[in-house]
Amino acid sequence: MIDEIDKKIIKELTKNSKIKYKDLVRSIGITAPTIQRKIKRMEKEGIIKGYTTLLDREKVKKEIMAIVGIYTSPGTLEFSKQITKDFLKIKEINSVFYVTGEYNFCAIIICSSIKELNRVLDKISSIQGVTRTVTSIVLDVPKERLIIEL
């Protein structure tokens, strides 16, 4: 369960995951040991899953982003789990979602060139059970958030 103090801690960590306890104490108004205890509890319970670094895709030469709708042949839940495992082996797949609608999976691919994107799409197409892909190349990202508002 998340209380109001937890929400304040999460909000501050979301803004800056490297924030020091003394700065959390100042902004939230509770003691450092309490903050530390609450953070450890949220980590243990899986509420806080980790801390990350956000990269500028242009500066690290990963400027191509594509959204790929992936069609698969009908199968059991185990079949879908196996396909998912195969997707997880492809490092250029940034995110993959099992979805309802026109296709079965949606993947976000980030890579450095169209040539590399083609190689990734070939890998996806070669996975047993994948019948078709539909790819859209992202031209601009007006809003991109990894934050869940509480």
Short mmCIF file of C-alpha atoms in Angstrom, two decimals:
data_model
loop_
_atom_site.label_atom_id
_atom_site.label_comp_id
_atom_site.label_asym_id
_atom_site.label_seq_id
_atom_site.Cartn_x
_atom_site.Cartn_y
_atom_site.Cartn_z
CA MET A 1 0.00 0.00 0.00
CA ILE A 2 1.25 3.47 -0.88
CA ASP A 3 0.58 6.33 1.52
CA GLU A 4 0.88 10.08 0.88
CA ILE A 5 4.50 10.21 2.09
CA ASP A 6 5.39 7.33 -0.26
CA LYS A 7 3.82 9.29 -3.12
CA LYS A 8 5.91 12.36 -2.26
CA ILE A 9 9.08 10.25 -2.14
CA ILE A 10 8.23 8.63 -5.48
CA LYS A 11 7.51 12.02 -7.04
CA GLU A 12 10.91 13.35 -5.96
CA LEU A 13 12.74 10.18 -7.07
CA THR A 14 10.95 10.37 -10.41
CA LYS A 15 12.26 13.89 -10.95
CA ASN A 16 15.79 12.89 -9.91
CA SER A 17 16.63 9.31 -8.95
CA LYS A 18 20.05 10.52 -7.69
CA ILE A 19 18.53 12.90 -5.13
CA LYS A 20 20.29 12.82 -1.76
CA TYR A 21 18.41 11.89 1.42
CA LYS A 22 19.12 15.34 2.90
CA ASP A 23 17.33 16.93 -0.07
CA LEU A 24 14.40 14.52 0.34
CA VAL A 25 14.26 15.45 4.04
CA ARG A 26 14.14 19.12 3.10
CA SER A 27 11.44 18.75 0.42
CA ILE A 28 9.22 16.20 2.20
CA GLY A 29 9.76 17.16 5.83
CA ILE A 30 10.42 13.77 7.44
CA THR A 31 13.60 12.22 8.84
CA ALA A 32 16.26 10.54 6.72
CA PRO A 33 15.85 7.16 8.50
CA THR A 34 12.11 7.24 7.76
CA ILE A 35 12.77 8.05 4.10
CA GLN A 36 15.38 5.30 3.89
CA ARG A 37 13.02 2.77 5.51
CA LYS A 38 10.16 3.72 3.16
CA ILE A 39 12.36 3.50 0.04
CA LYS A 40 13.73 0.09 1.10
CA ARG A 41 10.18 -1.17 1.72
CA MET A 42 8.98 0.05 -1.69
CA GLU A 43 11.99 -1.59 -3.36
CA LYS A 44 11.37 -4.87 -1.50
CA GLU A 45 7.67 -4.84 -2.43
CA GLY A 46 8.50 -4.14 -6.08
CA ILE A 47 6.77 -0.76 -6.09
CA ILE A 48 10.12 0.77 -7.03
CA LYS A 49 11.50 -1.63 -9.63
CA GLY A 50 14.81 0.11 -10.21
CA TYR A 51 16.62 3.27 -11.17
CA THR A 52 17.71 4.17 -14.66
CA THR A 53 19.57 6.62 -16.84
CA LEU A 54 17.74 8.32 -19.70
CA LEU A 55 19.82 8.65 -22.86
CA ASP A 56 19.52 11.09 -25.73
CA ARG A 57 19.07 8.80 -28.76
CA GLU A 58 20.75 11.27 -31.13
CA LYS A 59 23.86 11.65 -28.98
CA VAL A 60 24.33 7.88 -28.68
CA LYS A 61 23.66 7.39 -32.41
CA LYS A 62 20.42 5.43 -31.96
CA GLU A 63 18.24 7.81 -33.95
CA ILE A 64 15.90 5.31 -35.62
CA MET A 65 12.80 4.44 -33.63
CA ALA A 66 10.12 2.20 -35.09
CA ILE A 67 6.80 0.90 -33.85
CA VAL A 68 6.14 -2.60 -35.13
CA GLY A 69 2.79 -4.37 -35.10
CA ILE A 70 3.43 -8.11 -35.06
CA TYR A 71 0.89 -10.66 -36.24
CA THR A 72 1.21 -14.24 -35.02
CA SER A 73 -0.56 -17.45 -35.88
CA PRO A 74 -3.22 -18.56 -33.39
CA GLY A 75 -1.87 -20.58 -30.51
CA THR A 76 -2.00 -21.36 -26.84
CA LEU A 77 -0.80 -19.19 -23.98
CA GLU A 78 2.42 -21.25 -23.92
CA PHE A 79 2.89 -20.47 -27.62
CA SER A 80 2.59 -16.73 -26.90
CA LYS A 81 5.03 -17.05 -23.99
CA GLN A 82 7.60 -18.71 -26.27
CA ILE A 83 7.26 -15.96 -28.88
CA THR A 84 7.70 -13.40 -26.10
CA LYS A 85 10.91 -15.13 -24.97
CA ASP A 86 12.18 -14.94 -28.54
CA PHE A 87 11.45 -11.19 -28.65
CA LEU A 88 13.39 -10.70 -25.40
CA LYS A 89 16.52 -12.07 -27.10
CA ILE A 90 16.56 -9.19 -29.60
CA LYS A 91 18.46 -6.35 -27.91
CA GLU A 92 17.14 -3.66 -30.26
CA ILE A 93 13.59 -4.29 -29.06
CA ASN A 94 13.21 -1.61 -26.41
CA SER A 95 9.68 -2.59 -25.36
CA VAL A 96 7.25 -5.28 -26.39
CA PHE A 97 3.56 -5.46 -25.56
CA TYR A 98 1.04 -8.29 -25.89
CA VAL A 99 -2.03 -6.43 -27.12
CA THR A 100 -5.62 -6.73 -28.25
CA GLY A 101 -6.71 -5.37 -31.60
CA GLU A 102 -5.46 -5.80 -35.12
CA TYR A 103 -2.12 -7.44 -34.26
CA ASN A 104 -0.98 -9.60 -31.35
CA PHE A 105 2.18 -7.80 -30.25
CA CYS A 106 3.52 -4.28 -30.54
CA ALA A 107 7.25 -3.62 -30.27
CA ILE A 108 9.29 -0.45 -29.98
CA ILE A 109 12.61 -0.82 -31.76
CA ILE A 110 15.51 1.58 -31.34
CA CYS A 111 18.53 1.27 -33.62
CA SER A 112 21.18 3.28 -35.43
CA SER A 113 20.23 2.88 -39.10
CA ILE A 114 17.59 1.69 -41.53
CA LYS A 115 19.93 -1.18 -42.42
CA GLU A 116 20.00 -2.25 -38.77
CA LEU A 117 16.20 -1.89 -38.57
CA ASN A 118 15.87 -4.22 -41.56
CA ARG A 119 18.08 -6.80 -39.82
CA VAL A 120 15.91 -6.58 -36.68
CA LEU A 121 12.72 -6.94 -38.71
CA ASP A 122 14.23 -10.01 -40.41
CA LYS A 123 14.97 -11.49 -36.96
CA ILE A 124 11.39 -10.84 -35.84
CA SER A 125 9.95 -12.31 -39.05
CA SER A 126 12.06 -15.45 -38.65
CA ILE A 127 10.54 -16.25 -35.23
CA GLN A 128 8.33 -19.31 -35.43
CA GLY A 129 4.70 -18.20 -35.30
CA VAL A 130 5.24 -14.65 -36.58
CA THR A 131 3.18 -14.32 -39.75
CA ARG A 132 3.51 -10.63 -40.61
CA THR A 133 4.79 -7.29 -39.36
CA VAL A 134 3.66 -3.73 -39.97
CA THR A 135 6.30 -1.08 -39.30
CA SER A 136 5.97 2.65 -38.71
CA ILE A 137 9.09 4.76 -38.38
CA VAL A 138 8.79 7.48 -35.76
CA LEU A 139 9.39 10.92 -37.28
CA ASP A 140 9.13 12.98 -34.09
CA VAL A 141 8.44 12.36 -30.41
CA PRO A 142 6.41 15.31 -29.06
CA LYS A 143 5.87 13.51 -25.75
CA GLU A 144 7.72 10.56 -24.26
CA ARG A 145 7.31 9.66 -20.62
CA LEU A 146 8.51 6.79 -18.55
CA ILE A 147 6.81 8.24 -15.49
CA ILE A 148 3.62 6.90 -13.92
CA GLU A 149 1.76 9.71 -12.19
CA LEU A 150 0.25 8.80 -8.80
#
